[in-house]
Coordinates of N, CA and C in Angstrom, one line a residue:
X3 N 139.9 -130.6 107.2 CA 138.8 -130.3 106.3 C 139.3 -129.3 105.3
X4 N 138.8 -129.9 103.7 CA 139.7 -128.7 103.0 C 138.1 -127.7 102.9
X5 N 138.2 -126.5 102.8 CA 137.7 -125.8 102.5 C 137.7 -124.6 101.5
X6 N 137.4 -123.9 100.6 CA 137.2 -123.1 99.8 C 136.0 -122.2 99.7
X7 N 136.8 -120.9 100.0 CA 136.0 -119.5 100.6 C 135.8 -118.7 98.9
X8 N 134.6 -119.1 98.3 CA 134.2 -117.7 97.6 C 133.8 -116.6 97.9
X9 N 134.5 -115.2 97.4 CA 134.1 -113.9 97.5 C 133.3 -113.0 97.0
X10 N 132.0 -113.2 96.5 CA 132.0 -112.6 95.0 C 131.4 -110.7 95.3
X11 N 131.2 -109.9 94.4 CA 130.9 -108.5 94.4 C 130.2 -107.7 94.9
X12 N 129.0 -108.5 95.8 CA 128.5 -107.8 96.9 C 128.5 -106.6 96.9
X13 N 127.2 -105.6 97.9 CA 127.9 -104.5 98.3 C 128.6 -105.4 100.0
X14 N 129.6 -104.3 100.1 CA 130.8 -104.9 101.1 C 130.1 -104.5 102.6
X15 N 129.2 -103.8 102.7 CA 128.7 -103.8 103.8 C 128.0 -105.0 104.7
X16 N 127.1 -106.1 103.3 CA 127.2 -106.9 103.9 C 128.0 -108.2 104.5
X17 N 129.2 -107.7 103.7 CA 130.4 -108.9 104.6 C 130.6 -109.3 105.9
X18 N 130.5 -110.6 106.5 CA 131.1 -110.4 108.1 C 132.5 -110.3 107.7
X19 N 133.3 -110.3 109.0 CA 134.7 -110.3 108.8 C 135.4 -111.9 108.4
X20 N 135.7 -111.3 107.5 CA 136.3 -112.5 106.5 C 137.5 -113.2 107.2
X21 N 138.3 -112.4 108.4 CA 139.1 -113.2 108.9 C 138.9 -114.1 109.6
X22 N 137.8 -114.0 110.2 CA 136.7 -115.4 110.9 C 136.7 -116.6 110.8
X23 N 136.6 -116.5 109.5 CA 136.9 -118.0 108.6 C 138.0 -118.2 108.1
X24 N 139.1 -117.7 108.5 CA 140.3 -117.8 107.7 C 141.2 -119.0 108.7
X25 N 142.1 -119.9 107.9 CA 142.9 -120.9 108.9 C 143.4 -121.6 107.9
X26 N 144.1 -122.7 108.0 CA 145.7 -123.0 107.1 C 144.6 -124.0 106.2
X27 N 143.6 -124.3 106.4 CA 142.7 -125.2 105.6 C 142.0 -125.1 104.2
X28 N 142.1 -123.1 104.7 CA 141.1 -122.6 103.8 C 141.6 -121.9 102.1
X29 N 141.1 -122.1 101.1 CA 141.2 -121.5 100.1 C 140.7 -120.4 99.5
X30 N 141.3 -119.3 99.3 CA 140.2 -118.0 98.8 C 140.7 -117.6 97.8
X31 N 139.2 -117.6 97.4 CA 138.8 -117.2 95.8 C 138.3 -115.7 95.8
X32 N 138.7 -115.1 94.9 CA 137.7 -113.3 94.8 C 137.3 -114.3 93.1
X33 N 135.7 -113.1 93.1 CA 135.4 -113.3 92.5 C 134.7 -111.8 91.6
X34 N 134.9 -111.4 90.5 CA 135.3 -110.1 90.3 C 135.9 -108.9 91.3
X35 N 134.5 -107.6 91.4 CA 135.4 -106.9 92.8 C 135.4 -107.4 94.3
X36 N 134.9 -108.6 94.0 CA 135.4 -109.6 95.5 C 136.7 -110.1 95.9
X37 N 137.8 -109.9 94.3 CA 138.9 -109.8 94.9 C 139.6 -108.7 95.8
X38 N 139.3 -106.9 95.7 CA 139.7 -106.6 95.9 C 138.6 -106.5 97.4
X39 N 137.8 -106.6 97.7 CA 137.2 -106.8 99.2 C 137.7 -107.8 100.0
X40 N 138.9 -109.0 99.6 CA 139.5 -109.8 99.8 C 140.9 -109.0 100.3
X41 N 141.2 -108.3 99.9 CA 143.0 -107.7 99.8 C 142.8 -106.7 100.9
X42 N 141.4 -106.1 100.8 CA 141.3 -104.8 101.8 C 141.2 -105.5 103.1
X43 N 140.5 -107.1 103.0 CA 141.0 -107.3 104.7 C 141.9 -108.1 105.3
X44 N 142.7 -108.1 104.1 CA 144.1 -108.6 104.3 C 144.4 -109.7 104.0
X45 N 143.4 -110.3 103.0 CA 143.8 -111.8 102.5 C 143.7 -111.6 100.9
X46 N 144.8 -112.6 100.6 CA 145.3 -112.8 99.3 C 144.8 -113.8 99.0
X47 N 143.8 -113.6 97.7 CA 143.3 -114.7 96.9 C 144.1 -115.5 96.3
X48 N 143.7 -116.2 96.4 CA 144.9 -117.9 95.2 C 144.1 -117.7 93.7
X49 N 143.2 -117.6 93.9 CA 143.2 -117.1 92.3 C 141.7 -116.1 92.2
X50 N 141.4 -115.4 90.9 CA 140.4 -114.3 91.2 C 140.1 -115.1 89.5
X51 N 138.1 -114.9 89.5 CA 137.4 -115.3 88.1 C 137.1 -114.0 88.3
X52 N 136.6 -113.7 86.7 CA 135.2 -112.6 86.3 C 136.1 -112.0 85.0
X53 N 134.7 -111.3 84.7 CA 135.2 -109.8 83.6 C 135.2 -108.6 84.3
X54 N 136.0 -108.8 85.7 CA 136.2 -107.7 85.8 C 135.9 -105.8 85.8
X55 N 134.6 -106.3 85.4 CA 133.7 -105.0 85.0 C 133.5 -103.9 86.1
X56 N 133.4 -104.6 87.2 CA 133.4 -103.4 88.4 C 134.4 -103.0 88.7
X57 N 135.2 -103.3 88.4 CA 136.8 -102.8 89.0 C 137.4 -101.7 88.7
X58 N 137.5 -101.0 89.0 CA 138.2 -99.8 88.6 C 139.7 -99.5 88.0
X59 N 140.2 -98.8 86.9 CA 141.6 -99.0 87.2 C 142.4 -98.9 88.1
X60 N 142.1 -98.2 89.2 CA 142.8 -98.2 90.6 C 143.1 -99.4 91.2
X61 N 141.7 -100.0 91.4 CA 141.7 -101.4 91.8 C 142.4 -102.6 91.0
X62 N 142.0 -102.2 89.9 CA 143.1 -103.1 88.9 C 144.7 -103.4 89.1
X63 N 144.9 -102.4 89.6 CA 146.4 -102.0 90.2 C 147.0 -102.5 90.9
X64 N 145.7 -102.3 92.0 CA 145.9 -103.1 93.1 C 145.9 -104.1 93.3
X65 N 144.8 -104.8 92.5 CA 145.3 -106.7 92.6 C 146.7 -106.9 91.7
X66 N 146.7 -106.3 90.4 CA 148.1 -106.3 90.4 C 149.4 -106.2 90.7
X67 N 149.5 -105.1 91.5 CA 150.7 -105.1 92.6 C 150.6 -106.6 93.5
X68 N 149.5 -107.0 94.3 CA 149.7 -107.6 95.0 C 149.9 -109.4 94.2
X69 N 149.7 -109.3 93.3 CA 150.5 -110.3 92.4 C 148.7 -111.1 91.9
X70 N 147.9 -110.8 92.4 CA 146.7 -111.9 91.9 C 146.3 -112.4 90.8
X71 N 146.6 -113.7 90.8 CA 146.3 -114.3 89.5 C 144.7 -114.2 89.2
X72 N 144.5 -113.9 87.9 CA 143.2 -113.2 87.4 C 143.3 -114.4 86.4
X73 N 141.8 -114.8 86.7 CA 141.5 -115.6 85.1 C 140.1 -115.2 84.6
X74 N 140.5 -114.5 83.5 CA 139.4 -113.3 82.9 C 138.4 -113.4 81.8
X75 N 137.3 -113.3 81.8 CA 136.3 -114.1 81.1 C 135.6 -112.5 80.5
X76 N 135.1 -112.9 78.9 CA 134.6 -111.6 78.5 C 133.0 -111.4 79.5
X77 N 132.8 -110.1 79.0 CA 131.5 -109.7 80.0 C 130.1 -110.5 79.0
X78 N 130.6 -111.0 77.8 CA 129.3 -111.6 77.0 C 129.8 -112.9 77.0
X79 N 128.8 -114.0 78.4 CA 128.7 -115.2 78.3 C 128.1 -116.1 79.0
X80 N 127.6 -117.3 78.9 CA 126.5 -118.0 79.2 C 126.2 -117.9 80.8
X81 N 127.4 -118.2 81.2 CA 127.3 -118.3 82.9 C 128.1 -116.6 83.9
X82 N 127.4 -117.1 85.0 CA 128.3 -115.9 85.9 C 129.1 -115.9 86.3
X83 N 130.1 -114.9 86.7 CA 131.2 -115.3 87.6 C 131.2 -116.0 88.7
X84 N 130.4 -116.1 89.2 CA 130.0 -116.6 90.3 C 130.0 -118.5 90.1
X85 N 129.0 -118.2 89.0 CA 129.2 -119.9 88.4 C 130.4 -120.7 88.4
X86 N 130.6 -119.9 87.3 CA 132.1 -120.0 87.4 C 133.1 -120.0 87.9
X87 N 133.2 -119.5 89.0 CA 134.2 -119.8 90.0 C 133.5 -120.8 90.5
X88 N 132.0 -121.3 91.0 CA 131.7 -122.5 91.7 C 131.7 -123.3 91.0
X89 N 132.1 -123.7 89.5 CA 132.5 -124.5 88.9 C 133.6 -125.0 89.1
X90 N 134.8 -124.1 89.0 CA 136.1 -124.5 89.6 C 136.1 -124.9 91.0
X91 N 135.5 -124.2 91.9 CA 135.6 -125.0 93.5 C 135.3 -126.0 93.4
X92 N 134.3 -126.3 92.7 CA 133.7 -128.0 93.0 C 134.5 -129.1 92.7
X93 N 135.4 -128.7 91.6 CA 136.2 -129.7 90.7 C 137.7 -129.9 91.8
X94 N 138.0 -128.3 92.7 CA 138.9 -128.8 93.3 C 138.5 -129.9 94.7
X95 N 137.4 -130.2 94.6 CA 136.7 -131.8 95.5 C 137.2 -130.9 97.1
X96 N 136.6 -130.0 97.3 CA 137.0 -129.8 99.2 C 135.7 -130.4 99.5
X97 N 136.0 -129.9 101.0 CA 134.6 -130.9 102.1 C 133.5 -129.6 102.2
X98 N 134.3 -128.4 102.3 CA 133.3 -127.4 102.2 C 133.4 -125.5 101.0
X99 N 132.1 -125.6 100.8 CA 133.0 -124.1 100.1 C 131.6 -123.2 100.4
X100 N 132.2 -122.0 100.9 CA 131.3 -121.1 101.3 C 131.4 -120.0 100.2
X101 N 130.5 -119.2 100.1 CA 130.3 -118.1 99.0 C 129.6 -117.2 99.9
X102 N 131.0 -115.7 99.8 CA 130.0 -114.4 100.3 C 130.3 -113.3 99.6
X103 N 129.5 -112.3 99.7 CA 129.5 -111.4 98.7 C 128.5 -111.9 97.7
X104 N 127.7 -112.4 97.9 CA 126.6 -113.0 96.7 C 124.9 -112.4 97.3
X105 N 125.4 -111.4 98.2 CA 123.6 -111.3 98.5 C 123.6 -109.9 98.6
X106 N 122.3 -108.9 99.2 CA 122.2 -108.2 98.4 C 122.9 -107.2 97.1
X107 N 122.4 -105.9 97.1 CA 122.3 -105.3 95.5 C 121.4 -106.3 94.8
X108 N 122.0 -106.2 93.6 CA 120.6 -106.8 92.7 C 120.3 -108.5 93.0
X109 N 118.6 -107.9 93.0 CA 117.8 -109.3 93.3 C 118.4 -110.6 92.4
X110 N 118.6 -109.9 91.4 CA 118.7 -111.0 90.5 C 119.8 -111.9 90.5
X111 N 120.2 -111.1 90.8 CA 122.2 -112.3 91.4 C 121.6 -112.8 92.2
X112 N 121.2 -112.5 93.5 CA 120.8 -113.1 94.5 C 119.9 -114.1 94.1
X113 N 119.0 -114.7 93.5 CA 118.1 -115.4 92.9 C 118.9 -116.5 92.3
X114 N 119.4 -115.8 91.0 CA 120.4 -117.1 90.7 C 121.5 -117.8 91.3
X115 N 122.0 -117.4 92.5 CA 123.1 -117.4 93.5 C 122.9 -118.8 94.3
X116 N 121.2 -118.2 94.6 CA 120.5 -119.7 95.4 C 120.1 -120.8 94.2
X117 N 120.1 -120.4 93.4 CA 119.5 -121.5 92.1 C 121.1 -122.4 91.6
X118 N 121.8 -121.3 91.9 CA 123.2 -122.4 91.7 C 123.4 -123.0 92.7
X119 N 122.9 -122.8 94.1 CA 123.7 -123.4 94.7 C 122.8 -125.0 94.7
X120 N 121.5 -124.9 94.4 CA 120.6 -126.0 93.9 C 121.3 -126.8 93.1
X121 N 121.6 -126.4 92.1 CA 121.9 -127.2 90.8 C 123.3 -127.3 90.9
X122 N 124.4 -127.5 91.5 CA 125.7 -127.7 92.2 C 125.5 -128.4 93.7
X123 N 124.2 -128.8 94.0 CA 124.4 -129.7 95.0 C 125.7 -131.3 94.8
X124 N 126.1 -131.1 96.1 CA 126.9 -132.6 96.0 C 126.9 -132.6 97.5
X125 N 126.4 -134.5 97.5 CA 126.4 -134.6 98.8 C 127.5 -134.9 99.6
X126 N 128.8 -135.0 98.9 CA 129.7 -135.0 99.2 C 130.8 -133.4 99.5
X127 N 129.7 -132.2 99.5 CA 130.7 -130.5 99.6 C 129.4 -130.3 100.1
X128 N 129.7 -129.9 101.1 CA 128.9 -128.6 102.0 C 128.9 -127.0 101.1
X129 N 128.0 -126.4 101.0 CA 128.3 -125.5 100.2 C 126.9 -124.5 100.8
X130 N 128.0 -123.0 101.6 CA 126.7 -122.7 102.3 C 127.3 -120.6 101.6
X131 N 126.1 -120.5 101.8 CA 126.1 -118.9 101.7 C 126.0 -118.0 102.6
X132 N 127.0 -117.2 102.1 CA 127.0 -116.3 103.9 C 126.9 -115.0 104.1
X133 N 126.6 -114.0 104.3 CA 126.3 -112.9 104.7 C 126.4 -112.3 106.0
X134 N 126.4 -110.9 106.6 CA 126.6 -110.6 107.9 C 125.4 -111.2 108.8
X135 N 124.1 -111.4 108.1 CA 122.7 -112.0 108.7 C 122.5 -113.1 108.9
X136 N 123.1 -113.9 107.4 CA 122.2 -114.9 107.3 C 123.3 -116.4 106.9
X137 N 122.7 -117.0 107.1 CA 123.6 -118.4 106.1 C 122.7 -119.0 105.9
X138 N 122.3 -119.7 104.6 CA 122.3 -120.5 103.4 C 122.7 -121.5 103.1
X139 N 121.9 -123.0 103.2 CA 122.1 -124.1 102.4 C 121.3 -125.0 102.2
X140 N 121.4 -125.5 100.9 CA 120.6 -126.4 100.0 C 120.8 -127.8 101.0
X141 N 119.5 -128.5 101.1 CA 119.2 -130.1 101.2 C 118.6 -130.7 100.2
X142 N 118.7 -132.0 100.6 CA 118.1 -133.0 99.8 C 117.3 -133.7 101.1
X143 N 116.8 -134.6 100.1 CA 116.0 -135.5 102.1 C 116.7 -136.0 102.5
X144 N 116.3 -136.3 103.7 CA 117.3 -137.0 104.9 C 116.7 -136.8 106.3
X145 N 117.6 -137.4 107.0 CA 117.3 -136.2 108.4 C 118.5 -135.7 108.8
X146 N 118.3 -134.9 109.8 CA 119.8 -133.7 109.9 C 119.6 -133.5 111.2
X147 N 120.3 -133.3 112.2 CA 121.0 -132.5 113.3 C 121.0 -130.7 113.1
X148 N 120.2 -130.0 113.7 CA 120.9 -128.5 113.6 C 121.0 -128.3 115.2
X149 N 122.0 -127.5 115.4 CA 122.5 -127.1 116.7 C 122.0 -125.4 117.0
X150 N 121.6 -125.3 118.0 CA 121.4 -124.1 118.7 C 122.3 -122.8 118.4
X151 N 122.1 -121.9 117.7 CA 123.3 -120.6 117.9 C 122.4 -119.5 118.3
X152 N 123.1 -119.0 118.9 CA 122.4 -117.4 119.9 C 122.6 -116.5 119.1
X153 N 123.3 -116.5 118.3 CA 123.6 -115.3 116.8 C 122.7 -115.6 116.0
X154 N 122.3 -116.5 115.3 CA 121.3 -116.8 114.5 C 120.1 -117.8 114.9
X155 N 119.6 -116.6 115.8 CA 118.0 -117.2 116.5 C 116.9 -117.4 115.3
X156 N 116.7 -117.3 114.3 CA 116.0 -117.9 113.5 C 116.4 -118.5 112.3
X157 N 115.7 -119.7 112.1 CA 115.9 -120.5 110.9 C 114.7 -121.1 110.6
X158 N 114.4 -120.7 109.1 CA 113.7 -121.1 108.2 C 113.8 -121.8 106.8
X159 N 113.2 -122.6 107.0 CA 112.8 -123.7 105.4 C 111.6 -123.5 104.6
X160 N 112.5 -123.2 103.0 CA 112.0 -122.6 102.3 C 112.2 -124.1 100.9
X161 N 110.9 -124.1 100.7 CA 111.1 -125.0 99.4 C 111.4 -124.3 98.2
X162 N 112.4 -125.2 97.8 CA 112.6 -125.1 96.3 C 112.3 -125.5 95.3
X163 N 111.6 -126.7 95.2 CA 111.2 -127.7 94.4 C 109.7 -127.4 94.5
X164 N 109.2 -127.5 93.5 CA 107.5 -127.5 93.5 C 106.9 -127.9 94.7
X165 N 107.5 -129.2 95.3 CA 106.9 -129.5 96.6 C 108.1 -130.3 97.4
X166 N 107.7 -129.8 98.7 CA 108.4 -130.7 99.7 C 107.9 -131.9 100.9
X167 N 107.9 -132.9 100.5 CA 106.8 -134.0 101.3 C 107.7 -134.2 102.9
X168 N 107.0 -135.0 103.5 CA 106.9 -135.5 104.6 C 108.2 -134.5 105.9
X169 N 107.7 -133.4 105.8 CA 108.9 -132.3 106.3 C 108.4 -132.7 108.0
X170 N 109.3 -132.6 108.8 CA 109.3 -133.0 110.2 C 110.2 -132.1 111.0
X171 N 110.0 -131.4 111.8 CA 110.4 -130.6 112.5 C 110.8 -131.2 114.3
X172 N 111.9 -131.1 114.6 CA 111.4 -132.1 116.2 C 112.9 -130.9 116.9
X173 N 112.2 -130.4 118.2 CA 113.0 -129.5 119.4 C 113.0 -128.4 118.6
X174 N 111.5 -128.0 117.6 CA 111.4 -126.1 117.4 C 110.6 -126.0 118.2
X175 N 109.9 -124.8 118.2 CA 109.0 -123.7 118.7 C 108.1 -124.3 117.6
X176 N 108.3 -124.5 117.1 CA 106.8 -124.6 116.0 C 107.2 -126.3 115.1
X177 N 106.7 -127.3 115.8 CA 107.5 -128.5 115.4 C 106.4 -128.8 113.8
X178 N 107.1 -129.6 113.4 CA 106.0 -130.2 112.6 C 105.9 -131.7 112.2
X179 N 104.9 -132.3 111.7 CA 105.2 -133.8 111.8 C 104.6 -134.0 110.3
X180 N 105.5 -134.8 109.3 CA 105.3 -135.2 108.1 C 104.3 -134.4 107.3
X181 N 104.6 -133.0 107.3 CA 103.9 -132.2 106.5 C 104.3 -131.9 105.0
X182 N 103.3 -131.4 104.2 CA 103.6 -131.3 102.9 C 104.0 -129.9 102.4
X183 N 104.5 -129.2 101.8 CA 104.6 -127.9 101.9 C 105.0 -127.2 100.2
X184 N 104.2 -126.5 99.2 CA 104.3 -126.1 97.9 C 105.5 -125.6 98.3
X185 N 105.8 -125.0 96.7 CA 106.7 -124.3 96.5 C 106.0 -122.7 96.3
X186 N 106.9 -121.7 97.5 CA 106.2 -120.6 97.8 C 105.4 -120.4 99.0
X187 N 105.0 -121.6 99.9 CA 105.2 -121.8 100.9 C 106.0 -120.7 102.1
X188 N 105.1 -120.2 103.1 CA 105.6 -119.7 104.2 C 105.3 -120.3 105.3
X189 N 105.2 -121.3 105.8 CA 104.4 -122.0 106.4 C 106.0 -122.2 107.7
X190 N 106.9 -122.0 107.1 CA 108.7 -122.7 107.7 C 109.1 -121.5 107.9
X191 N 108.4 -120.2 108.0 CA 109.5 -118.9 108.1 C 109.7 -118.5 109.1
X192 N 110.6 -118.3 109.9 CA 111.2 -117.8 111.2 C 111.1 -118.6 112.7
X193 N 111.0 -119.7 112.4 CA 110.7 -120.8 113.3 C 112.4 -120.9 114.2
X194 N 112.3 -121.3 115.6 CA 113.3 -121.3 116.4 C 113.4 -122.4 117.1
X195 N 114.7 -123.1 117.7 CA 114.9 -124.4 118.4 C 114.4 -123.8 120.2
X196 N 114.0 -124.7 120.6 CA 113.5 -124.6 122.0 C 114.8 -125.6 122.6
X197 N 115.5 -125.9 121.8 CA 116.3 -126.7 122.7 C 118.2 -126.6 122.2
X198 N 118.7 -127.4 122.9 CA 120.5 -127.3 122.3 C 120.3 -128.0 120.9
X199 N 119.6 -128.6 120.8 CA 119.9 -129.3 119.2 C 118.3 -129.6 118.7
X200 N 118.1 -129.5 117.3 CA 116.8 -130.0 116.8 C 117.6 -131.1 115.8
X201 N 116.1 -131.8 115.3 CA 116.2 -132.2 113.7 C 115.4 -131.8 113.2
X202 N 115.6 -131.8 112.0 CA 114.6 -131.8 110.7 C 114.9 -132.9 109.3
X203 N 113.9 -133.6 109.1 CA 113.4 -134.3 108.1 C 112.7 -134.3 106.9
X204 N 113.2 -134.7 105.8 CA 111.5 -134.6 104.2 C 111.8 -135.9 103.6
X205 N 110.8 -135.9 102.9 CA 111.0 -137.3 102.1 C 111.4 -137.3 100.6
X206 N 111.1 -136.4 100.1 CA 111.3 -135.7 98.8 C 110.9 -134.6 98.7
X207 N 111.9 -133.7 97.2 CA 112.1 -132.5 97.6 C 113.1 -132.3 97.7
X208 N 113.5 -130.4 97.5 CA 114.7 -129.8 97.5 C 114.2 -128.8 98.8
X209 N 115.3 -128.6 99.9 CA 114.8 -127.4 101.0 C 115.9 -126.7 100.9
X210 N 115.3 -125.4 101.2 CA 116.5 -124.1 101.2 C 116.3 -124.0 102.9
X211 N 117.5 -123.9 103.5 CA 118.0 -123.8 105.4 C 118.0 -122.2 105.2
X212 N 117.4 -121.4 106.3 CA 118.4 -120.1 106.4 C 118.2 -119.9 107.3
X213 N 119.3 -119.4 108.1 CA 119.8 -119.0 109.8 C 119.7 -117.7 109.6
X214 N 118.7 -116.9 110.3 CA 119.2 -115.2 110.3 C 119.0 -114.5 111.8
X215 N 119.8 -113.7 111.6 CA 120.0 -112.8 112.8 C 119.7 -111.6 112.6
X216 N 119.0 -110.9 113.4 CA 118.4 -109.5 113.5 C 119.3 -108.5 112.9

């Protein structure tokens, strides 16, 4: 499975350990000072986006010494770094690409973070967001398999789309059967599997997945 790890600027506290996900499969990207949150835990990015604005000259240094190819974009322009690097991941066609460093500090990254990962849906790339709490990812309808984890005892569905039809819940704590649900909707928040595996179903509609742990 090829996979591709974005880093983006985060505060670093909420990082899990990035070596977790690391294996001969994987591609990593920093994305502004997500390259150098990359270097500090011992992995060398294949390539780093942004304008570089948080970086310090120290840090500058440092991706320099360690050879990182930087492809540097002015600080006045349409999209974010972040975009932009999930621009380029998508085009290199992997099976999956994760993005961390994209949640807290400002709301507003975080907002647009989830909105790209909407509008960059392919049903062909898994594309999930990750944090020390939580992970993140966009559906479309279908039905789906989710499997039990003891680290992330809750998961909730959150619409994105004005509305989400015929949502179905089967092996939660709080099942549901062909329900309709606006957008802004809490009606999906913190719901748990009662069993080793559930599904979930909609008929139309965009749904945001999030797994969080205490």
């Amino acid at each position: 499975m090829k996979k591709i790890n974005l880093v983006a600027g985060g505060p670093s506290y909420l990082l899990p350990e990035l070596g977790d996900y690391h294996d001969s499969h994987s591609t990593w990207v920093g994305i502004d000072k997500g390259a150098v949150y990359l270097l500090e835990q011992g992995i060398i990015p294949h390539i780093a986006f942004g304008d570089f604005d948080s970086v310090t000259i120290e840090e500058k240094l440092f991706l320099d010494n360690h050879s990182v190819k930087l492809t540097t974009f002015q600080a006045e322009k349409d999209a974010t770094d972040t975009e932009l690097a999930l621009s380029w991941a998508i085009k290199q066609n992997p099976n999956l690409i994760r993005i961390f460093g994209a949640t807290g500090g400002r709301l507003d990254h975080l907002l647009a973070n989830l909105h790209i990962m909407k509008r960059f849906y392919n049903k062909n790339i898994q594309i999930k967001l990750i944090d020390r709490y939580n992970q993140a990812e966009v559906f479309l309808p279908d039905c789906y398999k989710v499997d039990k984890k003891e680290e992330y005892k809750y998961i909730s569905f959150i619409p994105i789309s004005e509305e989400v039809s015929g949502i179905t819940l089967t092996g939660f704590k709080y099942p549901l059967n062909n329900c309709h649900i606006q957008l802004g909707s809490t009606l999906c928040i913190s719901n748990e599997l009662i069993h080793a595996q559930g599904t979930f179903s909609f008929t139309s509609g965009i749904l945001l997945m999030i797994r969080s742990k205490d």
